[in-house]
Coordinates of C-alpha atoms in Angstrom, one line a residue:
Chain A
X1 CA 10.1 44.0 -53.0
X2 CA 6.4 44.3 -51.0
X3 CA 4.4 41.7 -52.2
X4 CA 3.3 41.2 -48.7
X5 CA 0.7 44.3 -49.0
X6 CA -1.0 44.0 -45.4
X7 CA 2.3 43.4 -43.2
X8 CA 3.3 46.5 -46.0
X9 CA 0.4 48.9 -44.6
X10 CA 0.9 47.8 -40.6
X11 CA 4.5 48.7 -41.1
X12 CA 3.5 51.7 -43.1
X13 CA 1.3 52.6 -40.6
X14 CA 3.8 51.8 -37.8
X15 CA 6.3 54.2 -39.8
X16 CA 4.1 57.4 -40.0
X17 CA 3.7 56.6 -36.3
X18 CA 7.5 57.1 -35.8
X19 CA 7.9 59.5 -38.6
X20 CA 5.8 62.2 -36.1
X21 CA 7.5 60.7 -33.3
X22 CA 11.1 61.1 -35.3
X23 CA 10.0 64.8 -36.5
X24 CA 9.8 66.4 -32.7
X25 CA 13.2 65.2 -32.3
X26 CA 13.9 67.3 -35.3
X27 CA 12.1 70.6 -34.9
X28 CA 13.0 70.1 -31.1
X29 CA 15.8 73.0 -29.8
X30 CA 19.1 70.6 -28.7
X31 CA 18.4 71.3 -25.5
X32 CA 15.7 68.5 -25.8
X33 CA 15.7 65.9 -23.6
X34 CA 16.3 62.7 -25.9
X35 CA 13.2 60.7 -24.2
X36 CA 12.4 59.1 -27.9
X37 CA 14.6 55.8 -29.4
X38 CA 12.5 55.2 -31.8
X39 CA 14.3 55.8 -34.8
X40 CA 14.0 59.0 -36.5
X41 CA 13.0 58.9 -39.8
X42 CA 11.2 61.3 -42.5
X43 CA 8.1 61.0 -44.9
X44 CA 8.6 60.8 -48.6
X45 CA 6.3 64.0 -49.8
X46 CA 4.7 62.6 -52.5
X47 CA 2.8 59.2 -50.9
X48 CA 4.1 60.3 -47.0
X49 CA 5.6 56.9 -46.3
X50 CA 7.7 57.2 -43.5
X51 CA 12.1 56.7 -44.1
X52 CA 14.5 56.1 -41.2
X53 CA 17.3 59.4 -42.0
X54 CA 19.9 57.1 -42.5
X55 CA 20.6 54.3 -44.9
X56 CA 23.2 52.2 -46.3
X57 CA 25.3 53.3 -50.0
X58 CA 26.9 50.1 -52.0
X59 CA 29.4 52.3 -53.7
X60 CA 32.9 50.5 -53.6
X61 CA 32.1 48.7 -50.7
X62 CA 29.7 46.0 -51.9
X63 CA 31.7 45.3 -54.6
X64 CA 33.8 42.2 -53.2
X65 CA 32.9 39.6 -56.4
X66 CA 32.7 36.1 -55.5
X67 CA 34.8 36.3 -52.4
X68 CA 32.5 34.7 -49.9
X69 CA 34.5 35.6 -46.8
X70 CA 34.1 39.3 -48.3
X71 CA 30.7 38.6 -49.0
X72 CA 29.5 37.5 -45.7
X73 CA 31.2 40.6 -44.0
X74 CA 28.7 42.7 -46.5
X75 CA 25.8 40.1 -45.3
X76 CA 27.1 41.3 -41.4
X77 CA 26.2 44.5 -42.5
X78 CA 23.4 44.3 -43.7
X79 CA 21.8 42.5 -41.2
X80 CA 23.2 45.5 -38.5
X81 CA 21.6 48.0 -40.9
X82 CA 18.0 46.2 -40.6
X83 CA 18.3 45.6 -37.0
X84 CA 19.5 48.8 -36.2
X85 CA 16.1 50.3 -37.8
X86 CA 17.8 50.8 -41.4
X87 CA 15.7 50.4 -44.7
X88 CA 16.9 52.3 -47.7
X89 CA 19.7 50.2 -49.2
X90 CA 20.9 52.1 -52.4
X91 CA 23.2 50.2 -55.4
X92 CA 23.4 50.8 -59.1
X93 CA 24.6 48.2 -61.9
X94 CA 27.3 50.8 -62.4
X95 CA 29.2 49.4 -59.1
X96 CA 30.1 46.3 -60.9
X97 CA 29.3 43.4 -58.6
X98 CA 27.5 45.8 -55.6
X99 CA 24.0 44.3 -56.9
X100 CA 25.0 40.8 -56.7
X101 CA 26.1 40.9 -53.0
X102 CA 23.2 43.0 -51.9
X103 CA 21.2 39.8 -52.8
X104 CA 23.4 37.5 -50.9
X105 CA 23.0 39.1 -48.5
X106 CA 18.9 39.3 -48.4
X107 CA 18.7 36.3 -49.6
X108 CA 21.3 34.9 -46.6
X109 CA 20.6 37.3 -43.7
X110 CA 16.5 37.2 -45.0
X111 CA 16.3 40.9 -45.2
X112 CA 14.3 40.6 -48.4
X113 CA 11.2 42.1 -47.1
X114 CA 12.4 43.9 -44.4
X115 CA 14.5 47.0 -46.8
X116 CA 13.4 49.9 -49.2
X117 CA 15.2 48.7 -52.2
X118 CA 16.8 51.3 -53.7
X119 CA 18.3 51.6 -57.3
X120 CA 19.1 52.6 -60.2
X121 CA 19.6 52.7 -64.6
X122 CA 22.1 53.8 -66.0
X123 CA 23.1 53.1 -69.4
X124 CA 23.1 55.5 -72.7
X125 CA 20.4 53.2 -74.8
X126 CA 17.0 54.2 -73.7
X127 CA 15.6 51.0 -75.4
X128 CA 17.7 48.7 -72.7
X129 CA 17.0 50.8 -69.8
X130 CA 13.7 48.3 -68.8
X131 CA 15.6 45.2 -69.6
X132 CA 18.9 46.4 -66.9
X133 CA 16.6 47.4 -64.5
X134 CA 15.2 43.6 -64.7
X135 CA 19.0 42.7 -64.9
X136 CA 18.8 44.5 -61.2
X137 CA 16.3 43.1 -59.9
X138 CA 17.4 39.5 -60.4
X139 CA 20.0 40.2 -59.1
X140 CA 18.8 42.1 -56.1
X141 CA 16.2 39.2 -55.7
X142 CA 13.1 40.9 -54.6
X143 CA 10.0 41.1 -56.3
X144 CA 10.8 45.0 -56.9
X145 CA 12.4 48.4 -56.5
X146 CA 10.8 50.5 -54.1
X147 CA 12.7 52.9 -56.4
X148 CA 14.4 53.2 -59.4
X149 CA 16.8 56.7 -60.5
X150 CA 18.0 57.7 -63.5
X151 CA 21.7 57.3 -62.6
X152 CA 23.8 61.0 -63.1
X153 CA 21.3 62.0 -65.3
X154 CA 22.4 59.8 -68.0
X155 CA 20.5 59.3 -70.9
X156 CA 17.0 61.1 -69.0
X157 CA 14.9 61.6 -71.7
X158 CA 13.9 58.0 -72.6
X159 CA 15.1 56.8 -69.1
X160 CA 12.1 58.8 -67.6
X161 CA 8.8 58.3 -69.2
X162 CA 10.1 54.4 -69.2
X163 CA 10.4 54.6 -65.0
X164 CA 7.1 56.7 -65.0
X165 CA 5.4 54.0 -67.0
X166 CA 6.2 51.1 -65.0
X167 CA 5.6 53.2 -61.6
X168 CA 2.1 53.5 -62.9
X169 CA 2.3 49.5 -64.2
X170 CA 3.0 48.9 -59.9
X171 CA 6.5 47.6 -61.2
X172 CA 8.6 50.8 -59.1
X173 CA 7.1 52.5 -56.4
X174 CA 9.1 55.4 -56.7
X175 CA 10.8 57.5 -59.8
X176 CA 14.1 59.6 -59.4
X177 CA 17.3 60.8 -60.5
X178 CA 20.6 61.3 -59.3
X179 CA 24.3 63.6 -59.1
X180 CA 27.1 63.5 -57.6
X181 CA 29.9 66.0 -56.6
X182 CA 28.3 69.0 -57.4
X183 CA 27.5 67.8 -61.1
X184 CA 25.2 69.3 -63.9
X185 CA 23.0 71.2 -60.8
X186 CA 21.4 73.3 -63.3
X187 CA 20.1 70.3 -65.0
X188 CA 19.1 68.5 -61.7
X189 CA 16.6 71.9 -60.8
X190 CA 15.1 71.5 -64.1
X191 CA 14.6 68.6 -64.3
X192 CA 13.4 69.5 -60.4
X193 CA 10.7 71.8 -61.7
X194 CA 9.5 69.7 -64.8
X195 CA 9.1 65.9 -63.9
X196 CA 7.1 64.2 -61.3
X197 CA 9.7 63.1 -59.9
X198 CA 9.6 61.4 -56.8
X199 CA 13.2 61.8 -55.1
X200 CA 16.2 64.0 -56.3
X201 CA 20.0 62.2 -54.7
X202 CA 22.9 64.3 -54.4
X203 CA 26.0 65.7 -52.3
X204 CA 25.7 67.1 -49.5
X205 CA 27.7 67.5 -46.1
X206 CA 29.6 70.1 -43.6
X207 CA 31.5 70.7 -46.5
X208 CA 29.5 70.2 -49.6
X209 CA 27.3 72.5 -49.1
X210 CA 25.9 73.9 -52.7
X211 CA 22.9 72.4 -52.7
X212 CA 21.7 74.8 -49.9
X213 CA 21.1 77.9 -52.5
X214 CA 18.5 76.3 -54.7
X215 CA 18.2 72.0 -55.1
X216 CA 17.5 71.5 -51.0
X217 CA 14.8 74.5 -51.3
X218 CA 13.5 73.1 -54.7
X219 CA 12.9 70.1 -52.7
X220 CA 10.6 71.2 -50.0
X221 CA 9.3 73.4 -52.0
X222 CA 8.3 70.5 -54.4
X223 CA 7.8 68.0 -52.0
X224 CA 10.4 65.9 -53.1
X225 CA 12.3 63.7 -51.0
X226 CA 15.9 64.3 -50.5
X227 CA 18.6 61.1 -50.7
X228 CA 22.2 62.4 -50.0
X229 CA 25.4 60.7 -51.0
X230 CA 29.0 61.0 -50.0
X231 CA 28.2 62.1 -46.4
X232 CA 31.9 61.4 -45.6
X233 CA 33.2 62.2 -48.9
X234 CA 34.4 58.9 -49.8
X235 CA 36.1 58.8 -45.8
X236 CA 38.5 61.6 -47.2
X237 CA 36.2 64.3 -44.4
X238 CA 36.6 62.1 -41.7
X239 CA 40.2 61.4 -41.8
X240 CA 40.4 65.1 -41.8
X241 CA 38.6 65.5 -39.5
X242 CA 40.1 62.6 -37.0
X243 CA 42.8 65.1 -36.7
X244 CA 41.3 67.3 -34.2
X245 CA 38.8 66.3 -31.2
X246 CA 35.5 66.3 -30.8
X247 CA 33.9 69.2 -29.8
X248 CA 32.7 68.9 -26.3
X249 CA 29.8 70.5 -26.9
X250 CA 29.0 67.5 -29.7
X251 CA 27.5 65.7 -27.1
X252 CA 24.3 67.8 -26.9
X253 CA 22.7 66.0 -29.9
X254 CA 24.9 63.0 -28.8
X255 CA 27.9 62.2 -31.2
X256 CA 30.1 60.3 -30.0
X257 CA 32.4 60.7 -33.0
X258 CA 33.2 62.6 -36.0
X259 CA 30.9 60.0 -38.3
X260 CA 28.2 61.0 -36.2
X261 CA 27.9 64.8 -36.0
X262 CA 28.9 64.6 -39.9
X263 CA 25.4 62.3 -40.3
X264 CA 23.6 64.2 -37.8
X265 CA 24.3 67.6 -39.0
X266 CA 23.0 66.3 -43.0
X267 CA 20.0 64.4 -41.6
X268 CA 19.3 68.0 -39.9
X269 CA 18.3 69.7 -43.1
X270 CA 14.3 70.0 -43.2
X271 CA 14.6 68.9 -46.6
X272 CA 17.1 65.7 -46.7
X273 CA 14.5 62.8 -46.4
X274 CA 17.9 59.8 -45.9
X275 CA 21.9 60.0 -46.2
X276 CA 23.1 56.8 -47.3
X277 CA 26.9 56.1 -45.8
X278 CA 28.2 52.9 -47.2
X279 CA 30.5 51.0 -45.4
X280 CA 32.1 47.5 -44.7
X281 CA 32.2 47.8 -40.9
X282 CA 29.8 46.7 -38.7
X283 CA 31.4 48.6 -36.2
X284 CA 30.6 51.8 -38.3
X285 CA 26.7 51.4 -39.7
X286 CA 26.0 50.4 -35.8
X287 CA 27.8 54.0 -35.3
X288 CA 25.9 55.5 -38.2
X289 CA 22.6 54.0 -37.7
X290 CA 23.8 55.5 -34.1
X291 CA 23.3 58.9 -35.7
X292 CA 19.5 58.1 -36.5
X293 CA 18.3 58.5 -33.2
X294 CA 17.8 61.3 -30.2
X295 CA 18.3 64.4 -30.3
X296 CA 19.2 66.6 -33.5
X297 CA 20.8 69.8 -33.8
X298 CA 18.8 73.3 -34.3
X299 CA 19.8 75.9 -36.8
X300 CA 22.0 77.8 -34.8
X301 CA 24.2 74.2 -33.7
X302 CA 24.0 73.6 -37.3
X303 CA 26.3 77.2 -37.8
X304 CA 28.6 75.8 -35.1
X305 CA 29.2 72.1 -36.7
X306 CA 29.7 74.5 -39.9
X307 CA 32.5 76.4 -38.0
X308 CA 34.3 73.2 -36.0
X309 CA 34.2 71.5 -39.9
X310 CA 35.4 74.7 -41.6
X311 CA 38.3 75.3 -38.8
X312 CA 40.2 71.5 -39.5
Chain B
X1 CA 30.4 62.4 -69.8
X2 CA 29.4 65.5 -68.7
X3 CA 31.5 68.2 -66.9
X4 CA 34.6 65.7 -67.5
X5 CA 37.1 67.9 -65.5
X6 CA 35.3 67.5 -62.4
X7 CA 36.4 63.9 -62.4
X8 CA 39.6 62.7 -60.7
X9 CA 41.5 59.1 -60.9
X10 CA 39.4 58.2 -57.9
X11 CA 36.1 58.5 -59.5
X12 CA 37.0 55.8 -61.9
X13 CA 37.8 54.0 -58.9
X14 CA 35.5 50.9 -58.7
X15 CA 36.5 48.9 -55.3
X16 CA 38.5 48.9 -52.7
X17 CA 42.2 48.2 -52.5
X18 CA 41.7 45.6 -50.0
X19 CA 39.5 43.9 -53.0
X20 CA 41.3 44.3 -55.2
X21 CA 44.9 42.3 -53.6
X22 CA 41.8 40.0 -51.9
X23 CA 40.9 39.3 -55.7
X24 CA 44.7 38.8 -56.6
X25 CA 45.8 36.6 -53.5
X26 CA 42.2 34.7 -54.5
X27 CA 43.9 34.3 -58.3
X28 CA 47.1 33.2 -57.0
X29 CA 45.8 30.3 -54.9
X30 CA 43.1 29.1 -57.6
X31 CA 46.1 28.9 -60.0
X32 CA 48.5 27.3 -58.4
X33 CA 51.5 26.2 -59.4
X34 CA 50.8 27.7 -62.9
X35 CA 52.5 30.9 -61.5
X36 CA 55.8 28.5 -61.5
X37 CA 55.6 28.0 -65.4
X38 CA 55.5 31.7 -65.6
X39 CA 58.5 31.8 -63.5
X40 CA 60.1 29.3 -66.2
X41 CA 58.8 31.4 -69.1
X42 CA 60.5 34.4 -67.9
X43 CA 63.7 33.1 -67.7
X44 CA 63.2 30.7 -70.4
X45 CA 62.6 34.8 -72.1
X46 CA 65.7 35.9 -71.2
X47 CA 67.7 32.6 -71.6
X48 CA 66.3 33.3 -75.4
X49 CA 67.6 37.0 -75.3
X50 CA 70.8 36.1 -74.4
X51 CA 71.9 33.7 -76.5
X52 CA 70.4 34.6 -79.7
X53 CA 69.9 32.8 -82.1
X54 CA 67.4 33.7 -85.8
X55 CA 65.0 31.1 -84.4
X56 CA 64.6 32.2 -81.1
X57 CA 62.5 35.5 -81.7
X58 CA 59.3 33.1 -83.0
X59 CA 59.9 31.0 -79.8
X60 CA 59.6 34.8 -77.6
X61 CA 56.8 35.6 -79.8
X62 CA 55.0 32.8 -78.9
X63 CA 55.5 32.6 -74.7
X64 CA 54.5 35.8 -74.8
X65 CA 51.4 35.6 -76.6
X66 CA 50.7 32.6 -75.0
X67 CA 51.1 34.6 -71.1
X68 CA 48.8 37.9 -72.9
X69 CA 46.0 35.2 -73.6
X70 CA 46.3 33.2 -70.2
X71 CA 45.9 36.4 -68.5
X72 CA 43.3 37.6 -70.5
X73 CA 41.3 34.4 -69.7
X74 CA 42.5 33.7 -66.3
X75 CA 42.7 37.2 -64.7
X76 CA 40.6 39.7 -66.9
X77 CA 37.6 37.6 -68.2
X78 CA 37.1 35.3 -64.7
X79 CA 38.1 37.5 -62.4
X80 CA 38.7 41.3 -62.8
X81 CA 35.9 41.5 -64.6
X82 CA 33.7 40.8 -61.6
X83 CA 34.9 43.7 -59.6
X84 CA 35.7 46.0 -62.6
X85 CA 33.1 45.8 -66.0
X86 CA 35.9 47.8 -68.2
X87 CA 38.2 44.5 -67.5
X88 CA 35.9 42.9 -69.9
X89 CA 37.9 45.6 -72.5
X90 CA 40.5 44.4 -71.3
X91 CA 40.4 40.8 -72.1
X92 CA 40.0 41.9 -75.4
X93 CA 42.5 44.5 -75.7
X94 CA 44.9 41.3 -73.8
X95 CA 43.6 38.9 -76.4
X96 CA 44.6 41.2 -79.3
X97 CA 47.6 41.2 -78.4
X98 CA 47.9 38.3 -78.2
X99 CA 46.8 37.7 -81.2
X100 CA 49.3 40.0 -82.8
X101 CA 52.4 38.6 -81.7
X102 CA 51.1 35.0 -82.7
X103 CA 50.3 36.8 -86.2
X104 CA 53.6 39.7 -86.1
X105 CA 55.7 37.2 -84.7
X106 CA 55.7 33.5 -84.8
X107 CA 53.7 33.2 -87.9
X108 CA 54.8 36.3 -90.6
X109 CA 58.3 36.5 -89.0
X110 CA 58.5 39.7 -88.6
X111 CA 59.4 39.9 -84.8
X112 CA 62.7 40.5 -85.3
X113 CA 65.1 41.8 -82.0
X114 CA 67.9 43.8 -82.8
X115 CA 70.4 43.5 -80.0
X116 CA 73.4 44.9 -80.9
X117 CA 73.1 48.7 -80.3
X118 CA 75.0 49.4 -77.3
X119 CA 73.1 50.3 -73.8
X120 CA 69.4 48.9 -75.3
X121 CA 69.8 45.1 -75.1
X122 CA 71.0 46.1 -71.3
X123 CA 68.2 48.0 -70.0
X124 CA 66.0 45.6 -71.9
X125 CA 67.9 43.1 -69.9
X126 CA 67.4 43.9 -66.6
X127 CA 63.9 45.2 -67.0
X128 CA 63.3 41.4 -68.2
X129 CA 65.0 40.2 -64.9
X130 CA 63.5 43.2 -62.3
X131 CA 60.2 42.7 -63.9
X132 CA 60.1 38.5 -63.8
X133 CA 62.3 38.7 -60.8
X134 CA 61.6 41.8 -58.6
X135 CA 58.1 42.3 -59.0
X136 CA 57.5 39.6 -56.6
X137 CA 58.7 40.7 -54.0
X138 CA 56.7 44.1 -53.8
X139 CA 54.1 42.9 -52.2
X140 CA 55.9 42.1 -48.9
X141 CA 57.7 45.4 -49.2
X142 CA 54.8 47.1 -50.0
X143 CA 53.0 45.6 -46.4
X144 CA 50.8 42.8 -48.5
X145 CA 51.0 39.3 -48.2
X146 CA 53.3 36.8 -50.2
X147 CA 50.5 35.2 -51.6
X148 CA 49.0 38.4 -53.3
X149 CA 52.4 38.3 -55.4
X150 CA 51.9 39.6 -59.2
X151 CA 54.0 36.9 -61.1
X152 CA 55.3 37.4 -64.7
X153 CA 52.6 35.4 -67.5
X154 CA 50.2 35.1 -65.3
X155 CA 49.7 38.6 -63.1
X156 CA 49.3 42.1 -66.0
X157 CA 51.5 44.2 -64.9
X158 CA 55.1 42.5 -65.1
X159 CA 54.2 40.7 -67.3
X160 CA 53.2 44.4 -69.5
X161 CA 56.4 45.8 -68.3
X162 CA 58.6 43.0 -69.4
X163 CA 56.6 42.8 -73.0
X164 CA 57.9 46.5 -73.5
X165 CA 61.0 46.1 -72.2
X166 CA 61.6 43.4 -75.0
X167 CA 59.3 44.1 -78.0
X168 CA 61.3 47.4 -77.9
X169 CA 64.0 46.0 -79.2
X170 CA 61.7 44.9 -82.4
X171 CA 63.2 46.3 -85.5
X172 CA 61.5 48.9 -87.8
X173 CA 57.7 50.6 -87.3
X174 CA 56.3 47.4 -86.7
X175 CA 57.0 47.7 -82.7
X176 CA 54.8 50.6 -82.6
X177 CA 51.9 48.4 -83.4
X178 CA 53.4 45.6 -81.0
X179 CA 53.5 48.8 -77.6
X180 CA 49.8 49.8 -78.1
X181 CA 48.6 47.7 -75.4
X182 CA 51.6 46.9 -73.2
X183 CA 52.0 50.0 -72.7
X184 CA 48.5 51.0 -72.4
X185 CA 48.1 48.7 -70.0
X186 CA 51.1 50.2 -67.6
X187 CA 49.6 53.1 -67.7
X188 CA 46.0 52.6 -67.0
X189 CA 48.1 50.4 -64.2
X190 CA 49.8 52.9 -62.8
X191 CA 46.7 55.1 -62.4
X192 CA 44.6 52.7 -61.2
X193 CA 47.3 51.2 -58.7
X194 CA 47.3 55.7 -58.7
X195 CA 43.6 55.6 -57.2
X196 CA 44.4 53.3 -54.8
X197 CA 47.1 55.2 -52.8
X198 CA 50.0 52.4 -53.7
X199 CA 53.4 53.4 -53.9
X200 CA 53.2 50.5 -56.4
X201 CA 51.7 53.1 -59.2
X202 CA 55.7 54.6 -59.8
X203 CA 57.2 51.3 -59.9
X204 CA 55.3 51.1 -62.7
X205 CA 55.2 54.1 -64.4
X206 CA 59.1 53.9 -64.2
X207 CA 59.6 51.0 -65.0
X208 CA 57.5 50.8 -68.3
X209 CA 59.3 54.6 -69.0
X210 CA 62.1 53.2 -68.7
X211 CA 61.9 49.8 -71.0
X212 CA 60.1 52.1 -73.8
X213 CA 63.2 54.1 -73.8
X214 CA 65.2 51.5 -76.6
X215 CA 62.3 52.3 -78.5
X216 CA 61.9 55.7 -78.4
X217 CA 66.1 55.9 -79.1
X218 CA 66.5 53.6 -81.8
X219 CA 63.5 55.7 -84.0
X220 CA 66.2 58.8 -82.8
X221 CA 68.7 56.8 -84.2
X222 CA 67.4 55.7 -87.9
X223 CA 65.8 59.3 -87.8
X224 CA 69.4 60.4 -87.4
X225 CA 71.1 57.5 -89.4
X226 CA 68.6 58.8 -92.2
X227 CA 69.7 62.5 -92.4
X228 CA 73.3 61.6 -92.7

């Protein structure tokens, strides 16, 4: 994935500078003018490497099999995502053909060296973990994964030691765990306290805010990066919100759609590193990526955003 | 699977409805004109049921077995498994059903269809006819192109519904063994379509239950006879 070290070093330095700019934008009140058009980033706490706050998920959307027309459409989405400054693409062996489709798109659009490749290990067998990660890597057609996560904590007892060993050997750069839709939060917390993980992936949006109570504060305390999945509740949240007009004050944080409204709410939480909405539409990826630019809401505005969403 | 009660039907859906229907379209285009053979087999089964002779049961079993084996390989294994890893297991189940039909129906000759009971054959014939001639119409009726139509013999859902209707007429307890996979498939298909919010889910569920009725009624009929 990142075989070209000098390029990586330069990119890292550049992104760190952008992080500082992004952090300033995030910390400043919502009324602060957005003169900076650099993409907003957050540092991965364990290294300081900067990541753009909006990534790209692949659950359902990239599972299109060997359909060339659909694969090309996914490639267009990936191309637009990277052109818009995005880096993290997330997948899993559970997502059927999604990994193959990502590999197809990365090769076709020559994006391989420009992304942050995040995948998962998803097997109940501890001994098959390495094998599965290698198969996934071949499907992605990358040199190595930046991040490998234990999917839904499945057999984390055997997979985490494997991933830490791979990280030690330089075969992956970061290690993480995932859950979704509020499942097994107690176990997630326990692992965040007891294991030297770099990332945790959870569900968070203006409706699903349970992680605000313990997991997000714990992530800050422990220096763990947070990836947010299901930002739109697989589209259901946006469909519900679409029945209401966007509040006029959303313009204060440069939101022109409910999708941007939701994403800006998520990534403005100080513990969140990156949200990973999934889409098959170039227009939607453009709209999502616009959320990674400009002003973010301050705490007062975040409360107003919650109230606006809960009214619908 | 921990906290299983928190999962919904949609939690298990790995693909979008548009991907699923695109797969059906591409499958139909790839196998054309196999659909004509499927329709011909379906109509042949109806004809064999109506003009029933002793050896017809073996032919019906053989024809159904061929359809189940085709779907196991050409649909589940080669196509559906690309977007749903569970389809590998569906392929195995469909191949097992084909094997069962060959062993029980063709080789052992134990697929004895009882058409004498009042009502049951008509229900079966109606379900078979609807599933063969009517099921393909669901595609345009639900706003999909004809090219994504599901045809008996090559598509899983109408083949399973037809098989339930035919196998529900089999005499003896062996019918329950033959019905396991077709009935399970109707349930899986209805659940998948429900998760996709597709109206066809109700059609599969209703047709499957109606097709199963002669088997249930037959059991009750025999139980009643035994107590007299």
